[in-house]
Amino acid sequence: MSTTSPPLSLPPIGLGTFKTSITSSIYHAVKSGYRLIDCAAAYSNQEAVGDALQQLFEDGVVTRDDIFVVSKLPNTHHVWTEGVDEGRVESSLKDTLKELKLDKLDLFLMHWPFAFEDVNLHYPSARLSDGSPNPSVSMKCEYKSTWDAMVRFRDLGLCNQIGVSNFTIEQMEDLKSHSAVTPFCNQFEYHPYCTNDSLRKYCVDSGIKVMAYSPLGSGSSSYPPISGCSLLDNSVIKRIATANSRSAAQTLINWSTASDENVVPVVKSENEGRIVENMAALGWELSRDAVENISDLNENYRFFKSYGGVNGGWHDGVLEARGE
Ligand SMILES: NC(=O)c1ccc[n+]([C@@H]2O[C@H](COP(=O)([O-])OP(=O)(O)OC[C@H]3O[C@@H](n4cnc5c(N)ncnc54)[C@H](OP(=O)(O)O)[C@@H]3O)[C@@H](O)[C@H]2O)c1
């Protein structure tokens, strides 16, 4: 596979915007040094991000070229019927640009490798917030024709690069056999409870960048059975953090880049102090032993359960969500 644009370098850490609504925290993050902002249409907050970016440009804090802006195609806007629904991808991308007040994205990702037919679906996740299957969705796998549409809109100049998110190795291979265009990156869940080693190695070996989401455990209150606590409260993490005079969050973020410098952690915070704390998580090294001790916490546990099952078998997840 090949790319038609020269590869861009990703900044070493990104600011996540899931469940963020405060324009001033995004402004503060960029002022503090973040250069990658990870957005998504599904987060329903891109206007707030756009307002922050506009203000940062007007105040001369950064220029458009200094900032790497990522957004994602929602599950409701895949190509549903080949040859008919490419307009869904176009309208979503154009709406995103309008909300963010930008002419183009640096990176446009396919948020998930499955699609919903109803573009107006109120709750477009495979599972409801209590974890039960969402009874209102109909789903099918349409990522190949959706990918082709994304390639076309990249070639039209609406984004510099395109990539995927939540794709397994099998899906990456499937896409490779279909398209000559390699995804610039795969963004997936990556933290000590879900180390996703083989997927990371596959991506790195294939020249595909890795963006690690939920590096702190997503502020979730559900925990894996063996550890039974949040990542930030895990005693192994706390012990290693104390030994290195760092916070638990800084230790987790540092770990995410320790196995491979190609991994870019995407961390969300709306708190000004924590935004700065997280930014300072890079630039020092955990010992090899510490990295191994942290990696040993792996339980293949996903905080984002709409993606099917502990071992990543998304087909099972889809069938399960449909009650089959
Ligand atoms: N592609 C996908 O499907 C996908 C899925 C999930 C996430 N993402 C992306 O990845 C980003 C990060 O993942 P995430 O938002 O799920 O979770 P995360 O970054 O692992 O954790 C965010 C949570 O940790 C708290 N936090 C942040 N810094 C902290 C610190 N230093 N000490 C203690 N608590 C801290 C935040 O609260 P405060 O805000 O109060 O600090 C928030 O509750 C998202 O925002 C999104 O951009 C992508």
PDB file of N, CA and C and ligand atoms in Angstrom, residues 15-20 38-39 43 72 109 111-112 165-166 187-188 212-220 232 247 249-250 253 266-271 274-275 277-278 304, ligand 1:
ATOM      1  N   LEU A  15      -4.350  16.288  23.037  1.00  0.00           N
ATOM      2  CA  LEU A  15      -5.408  16.611  23.992  1.00  0.00           C
ATOM      3  C   LEU A  15      -6.702  15.959  23.506  1.00  0.00           C
ATOM      4  N   GLY A  16      -7.293  15.097  24.350  1.00  0.00           N
ATOM      5  CA  GLY A  16      -8.578  14.504  24.011  1.00  0.00           C
ATOM      6  C   GLY A  16      -9.699  15.468  24.321  1.00  0.00           C
ATOM      7  N   THR A  17     -10.819  15.336  23.601  1.00  0.00           N
ATOM      8  CA  THR A  17     -11.940  16.262  23.836  1.00  0.00           C
ATOM      9  C   THR A  17     -13.249  15.533  24.128  1.00  0.00           C
ATOM     10  N   PHE A  18     -13.189  14.222  24.339  1.00  0.00           N
ATOM     11  CA  PHE A  18     -14.391  13.463  24.694  1.00  0.00           C
ATOM     12  C   PHE A  18     -14.911  13.974  26.043  1.00  0.00           C
ATOM     13  N   LYS A  19     -16.202  14.307  26.091  1.00  0.00           N
ATOM     14  CA  LYS A  19     -16.841  14.838  27.304  1.00  0.00           C
ATOM     15  C   LYS A  19     -16.247  16.177  27.743  1.00  0.00           C
ATOM     16  N   THR A  20     -15.688  16.938  26.800  1.00  0.00           N
ATOM     17  CA  THR A  20     -15.174  18.281  27.112  1.00  0.00           C
ATOM     18  C   THR A  20     -16.153  19.317  26.562  1.00  0.00           C
ATOM     19  N   ASP A  38      -7.624  16.187  19.546  1.00  0.00           N
ATOM     20  CA  ASP A  38      -8.374  15.036  19.027  1.00  0.00           C
ATOM     21  C   ASP A  38      -9.876  15.274  19.212  1.00  0.00           C
ATOM     22  N   CYS A  39     -10.572  15.436  18.096  1.00  0.00           N
ATOM     23  CA  CYS A  39     -12.007  15.747  18.142  1.00  0.00           C
ATOM     24  C   CYS A  39     -12.797  14.618  17.486  1.00  0.00           C
ATOM     25  N   TYR A  43     -18.688  13.581  19.574  1.00  0.00           N
ATOM     26  CA  TYR A  43     -18.560  14.197  20.892  1.00  0.00           C
ATOM     27  C   TYR A  43     -19.492  15.413  21.043  1.00  0.00           C
ATOM     28  N   LYS A  72     -13.244  12.768  13.474  1.00  0.00           N
ATOM     29  CA  LYS A  72     -13.636  11.398  13.113  1.00  0.00           C
ATOM     30  C   LYS A  72     -15.020  11.331  12.491  1.00  0.00           C
ATOM     31  N   LEU A 109     -10.355  10.486  10.716  1.00  0.00           N
ATOM     32  CA  LEU A 109     -10.388   9.055  11.050  1.00  0.00           C
ATOM     33  C   LEU A 109     -11.790   8.480  10.887  1.00  0.00           C
ATOM     34  N   HIS A 111     -14.264   6.531  12.778  1.00  0.00           N
ATOM     35  CA  HIS A 111     -14.303   6.373  14.240  1.00  0.00           C
ATOM     36  C   HIS A 111     -14.375   4.900  14.657  1.00  0.00           C
ATOM     37  N   TRP A 112     -15.236   4.118  13.983  1.00  0.00           N
ATOM     38  CA  TRP A 112     -15.380   2.695  14.284  1.00  0.00           C
ATOM     39  C   TRP A 112     -15.569   1.938  12.976  1.00  0.00           C
ATOM     40  N   SER A 165      -9.825   4.061  13.274  1.00  0.00           N
ATOM     41  CA  SER A 165      -9.832   3.968  14.728  1.00  0.00           C
ATOM     42  C   SER A 165     -10.581   2.701  15.105  1.00  0.00           C
ATOM     43  N   ASN A 166     -10.109   2.036  16.149  1.00  0.00           N
ATOM     44  CA  ASN A 166     -10.760   0.814  16.650  1.00  0.00           C
ATOM     45  C   ASN A 166     -10.749  -0.317  15.636  1.00  0.00           C
ATOM     46  N   GLN A 187      -6.185   4.668  15.685  1.00  0.00           N
ATOM     47  CA  GLN A 187      -6.336   5.143  17.069  1.00  0.00           C
ATOM     48  C   GLN A 187      -7.139   4.088  17.822  1.00  0.00           C
ATOM     49  N   PHE A 188      -6.578   3.563  18.916  1.00  0.00           N
ATOM     50  CA  PHE A 188      -7.298   2.524  19.649  1.00  0.00           C
ATOM     51  C   PHE A 188      -6.990   2.609  21.141  1.00  0.00           C
ATOM     52  N   ALA A 212      -2.906   6.386  21.083  1.00  0.00           N
ATOM     53  CA  ALA A 212      -3.373   5.614  22.235  1.00  0.00           C
ATOM     54  C   ALA A 212      -4.452   6.388  22.959  1.00  0.00           C
ATOM     55  N   TYR A 213      -5.688   5.860  22.931  1.00  0.00           N
ATOM     56  CA  TYR A 213      -6.731   6.593  23.654  1.00  0.00           C
ATOM     57  C   TYR A 213      -7.021   6.002  25.030  1.00  0.00           C
ATOM     58  N   SER A 214      -7.616   6.836  25.876  1.00  0.00           N
ATOM     59  CA  SER A 214      -7.933   6.501  27.276  1.00  0.00           C
ATOM     60  C   SER A 214      -6.709   6.019  28.053  1.00  0.00           C
ATOM     61  N   PRO A 215      -5.577   6.722  27.969  1.00  0.00           N
ATOM     62  CA  PRO A 215      -4.365   6.260  28.662  1.00  0.00           C
ATOM     63  C   PRO A 215      -4.488   6.268  30.181  1.00  0.00           C
ATOM     64  N   LEU A 216      -5.484   7.041  30.704  1.00  0.00           N
ATOM     65  CA  LEU A 216      -5.671   7.093  32.165  1.00  0.00           C
ATOM     66  C   LEU A 216      -6.856   6.248  32.617  1.00  0.00           C
ATOM     67  N   GLY A 217      -7.499   5.567  31.680  1.00  0.00           N
ATOM     68  CA  GLY A 217      -8.659   4.742  32.051  1.00  0.00           C
ATOM     69  C   GLY A 217      -9.983   5.455  31.892  1.00  0.00           C
ATOM     70  N   SER A 218      -9.981   6.599  31.205  1.00  0.00           N
ATOM     71  CA  SER A 218     -11.215   7.272  30.784  1.00  0.00           C
ATOM     72  C   SER A 218     -12.110   7.757  31.930  1.00  0.00           C
ATOM     73  N   GLY A 219     -11.572   7.855  33.140  1.00  0.00           N
ATOM     74  CA  GLY A 219     -12.406   8.304  34.259  1.00  0.00           C
ATOM     75  C   GLY A 219     -13.549   7.351  34.540  1.00  0.00           C
ATOM     76  N   SER A 220     -13.384   6.089  34.125  1.00  0.00           N
ATOM     77  CA  SER A 220     -14.477   5.122  34.253  1.00  0.00           C
ATOM     78  C   SER A 220     -14.585   4.584  35.680  1.00  0.00           C
ATOM     79  N   LEU A 232      -5.567   4.836  37.938  1.00  0.00           N
ATOM     80  CA  LEU A 232      -4.921   5.880  38.742  1.00  0.00           C
ATOM     81  C   LEU A 232      -4.759   5.453  40.203  1.00  0.00           C
ATOM     82  N   SER A 247       3.452  11.814  39.196  1.00  0.00           N
ATOM     83  CA  SER A 247       2.089  11.437  39.571  1.00  0.00           C
ATOM     84  C   SER A 247       1.719  10.131  38.855  1.00  0.00           C
ATOM     85  N   ALA A 249      -0.830   9.704  36.957  1.00  0.00           N
ATOM     86  CA  ALA A 249      -1.214  10.034  35.572  1.00  0.00           C
ATOM     87  C   ALA A 249       0.032  10.179  34.694  1.00  0.00           C
ATOM     88  N   GLN A 250       1.049  10.865  35.215  1.00  0.00           N
ATOM     89  CA  GLN A 250       2.276  11.035  34.415  1.00  0.00           C
ATOM     90  C   GLN A 250       2.941   9.688  34.134  1.00  0.00           C
ATOM     91  N   ILE A 253       0.938   7.909  31.343  1.00  0.00           N
ATOM     92  CA  ILE A 253       1.168   8.520  30.023  1.00  0.00           C
ATOM     93  C   ILE A 253       2.572   8.167  29.530  1.00  0.00           C
ATOM     94  N   VAL A 266      -3.287  10.167  23.722  1.00  0.00           N
ATOM     95  CA  VAL A 266      -4.278  11.248  23.645  1.00  0.00           C
ATOM     96  C   VAL A 266      -4.987  11.287  24.997  1.00  0.00           C
ATOM     97  N   VAL A 267      -4.792  12.353  25.732  1.00  0.00           N
ATOM     98  CA  VAL A 267      -5.264  12.451  27.119  1.00  0.00           C
ATOM     99  C   VAL A 267      -6.267  13.587  27.239  1.00  0.00           C
ATOM    100  N   LYS A 268      -7.334  13.319  27.967  1.00  0.00           N
ATOM    101  CA  LYS A 268      -8.342  14.366  28.160  1.00  0.00           C
ATOM    102  C   LYS A 268      -8.279  14.941  29.578  1.00  0.00           C
ATOM    103  N   SER A 269      -8.260  16.253  29.672  1.00  0.00           N
ATOM    104  CA  SER A 269      -8.523  16.898  30.960  1.00  0.00           C
ATOM    105  C   SER A 269      -9.110  18.273  30.695  1.00  0.00           C
ATOM    106  N   GLU A 270     -10.023  18.685  31.560  1.00  0.00           N
ATOM    107  CA  GLU A 270     -10.573  20.047  31.495  1.00  0.00           C
ATOM    108  C   GLU A 270     -10.026  20.901  32.623  1.00  0.00           C
ATOM    109  N   ASN A 271      -9.168  20.278  33.432  1.00  0.00           N
ATOM    110  CA  ASN A 271      -8.666  20.974  34.607  1.00  0.00           C
ATOM    111  C   ASN A 271      -7.293  21.579  34.290  1.00  0.00           C
ATOM    112  N   ARG A 274      -4.254  19.836  35.819  1.00  0.00           N
ATOM    113  CA  ARG A 274      -4.004  18.484  35.289  1.00  0.00           C
ATOM    114  C   ARG A 274      -3.557  18.531  33.817  1.00  0.00           C
ATOM    115  N   ILE A 275      -4.025  19.538  33.095  1.00  0.00           N
ATOM    116  CA  ILE A 275      -3.585  19.694  31.696  1.00  0.00           C
ATOM    117  C   ILE A 275      -2.062  19.884  31.660  1.00  0.00           C
ATOM    118  N   GLU A 277       0.048  19.140  34.156  1.00  0.00           N
ATOM    119  CA  GLU A 277       0.659  17.918  34.728  1.00  0.00           C
ATOM    120  C   GLU A 277       0.823  16.847  33.637  1.00  0.00           C
ATOM    121  N   ASN A 278      -0.199  16.648  32.828  1.00  0.00           N
ATOM    122  CA  ASN A 278      -0.153  15.594  31.799  1.00  0.00           C
ATOM    123  C   ASN A 278       0.871  15.922  30.714  1.00  0.00           C
ATOM    124  N   PHE A 304     -14.200   0.777  26.684  1.00  0.00           N
ATOM    125  CA  PHE A 304     -15.179   1.035  25.624  1.00  0.00           C
ATOM    126  C   PHE A 304     -15.724  -0.286  25.122  1.00  0.00           C
TER     127      PHE A 304
HETATM  128  N1  LIG B   1     -11.335   6.688  18.931  1.00  0.00           N
HETATM  129  C1  LIG B   1     -12.137   6.372  19.921  1.00  0.00           C
HETATM  130  O1  LIG B   1     -13.052   5.539  19.800  1.00  0.00           O
HETATM  131  C2  LIG B   1     -11.910   7.017  21.260  1.00  0.00           C
HETATM  132  C3  LIG B   1     -12.503   6.473  22.404  1.00  0.00           C
HETATM  133  C4  LIG B   1     -12.237   7.087  23.628  1.00  0.00           C
HETATM  134  C5  LIG B   1     -11.432   8.205  23.695  1.00  0.00           C
HETATM  135  N2  LIG B   1     -10.901   8.732  22.552  1.00  0.00           N
HETATM  136  C6  LIG B   1     -10.051   9.956  22.594  1.00  0.00           C
HETATM  137  O2  LIG B   1      -9.050   9.802  23.583  1.00  0.00           O
HETATM  138  C7  LIG B   1      -9.163  10.852  24.553  1.00  0.00           C
HETATM  139  C8  LIG B   1      -8.694  10.387  25.919  1.00  0.00           C
HETATM  140  O3  LIG B   1      -9.453   9.301  26.394  1.00  0.00           O
HETATM  141  P1  LIG B   1     -10.582   9.454  27.511  1.00  0.00           P
HETATM  142  O4  LIG B   1     -11.156  10.838  27.487  1.00  0.00           O
HETATM  143  O5  LIG B   1     -11.503   8.313  27.312  1.00  0.00           O
HETATM  144  O6  LIG B   1      -9.853   9.199  28.880  1.00  0.00           O
HETATM  145  P2  LIG B   1      -8.461   9.523  29.626  1.00  0.00           P
HETATM  146  O7  LIG B   1      -7.727  10.608  28.944  1.00  0.00           O
HETATM  147  O8  LIG B   1      -7.812   8.217  29.866  1.00  0.00           O
HETATM  148  O9  LIG B   1      -9.015  10.012  31.042  1.00  0.00           O
HETATM  149  C9  LIG B   1      -9.744  11.193  31.176  1.00  0.00           C
HETATM  150  C10 LIG B   1     -10.213  11.256  32.636  1.00  0.00           C
HETATM  151  O10 LIG B   1      -9.079  11.358  33.513  1.00  0.00           O
HETATM  152  C11 LIG B   1      -9.165  12.567  34.268  1.00  0.00           C
HETATM  153  N3  LIG B   1      -7.790  13.110  34.357  1.00  0.00           N
HETATM  154  C12 LIG B   1      -7.089  13.738  33.393  1.00  0.00           C
HETATM  155  N4  LIG B   1      -5.863  14.034  33.821  1.00  0.00           N
HETATM  156  C13 LIG B   1      -5.773  13.596  35.095  1.00  0.00           C
HETATM  157  C14 LIG B   1      -4.747  13.637  36.071  1.00  0.00           C
HETATM  158  N5  LIG B   1      -3.553  14.164  35.815  1.00  0.00           N
HETATM  159  N6  LIG B   1      -5.007  13.088  37.291  1.00  0.00           N
HETATM  160  C15 LIG B   1      -6.212  12.540  37.570  1.00  0.00           C
HETATM  161  N7  LIG B   1      -7.232  12.480  36.673  1.00  0.00           N
HETATM  162  C16 LIG B   1      -7.001  13.006  35.441  1.00  0.00           C
HETATM  163  C17 LIG B   1     -10.115  13.465  33.514  1.00  0.00           C
HETATM  164  O11 LIG B   1     -10.797  14.337  34.369  1.00  0.00           O
HETATM  165  P3  LIG B   1     -10.602  15.958  34.278  1.00  0.00           P
HETATM  166  O12 LIG B   1     -11.048  16.385  32.917  1.00  0.00           O
HETATM  167  O13 LIG B   1     -11.497  16.458  35.372  1.00  0.00           O
HETATM  168  O14 LIG B   1      -9.149  16.235  34.541  1.00  0.00           O
HETATM  169  C18 LIG B   1     -11.088  12.447  32.911  1.00  0.00           C
HETATM  170  O15 LIG B   1     -12.056  12.058  33.862  1.00  0.00           O
HETATM  171  C19 LIG B   1     -10.641  11.245  24.473  1.00  0.00           C
HETATM  172  O16 LIG B   1     -10.907  12.473  25.081  1.00  0.00           O
HETATM  173  C20 LIG B   1     -10.855  11.204  22.984  1.00  0.00           C
HETATM  174  O17 LIG B   1     -10.316  12.351  22.370  1.00  0.00           O
HETATM  175  C21 LIG B   1     -11.109   8.143  21.355  1.00  0.00           C
END
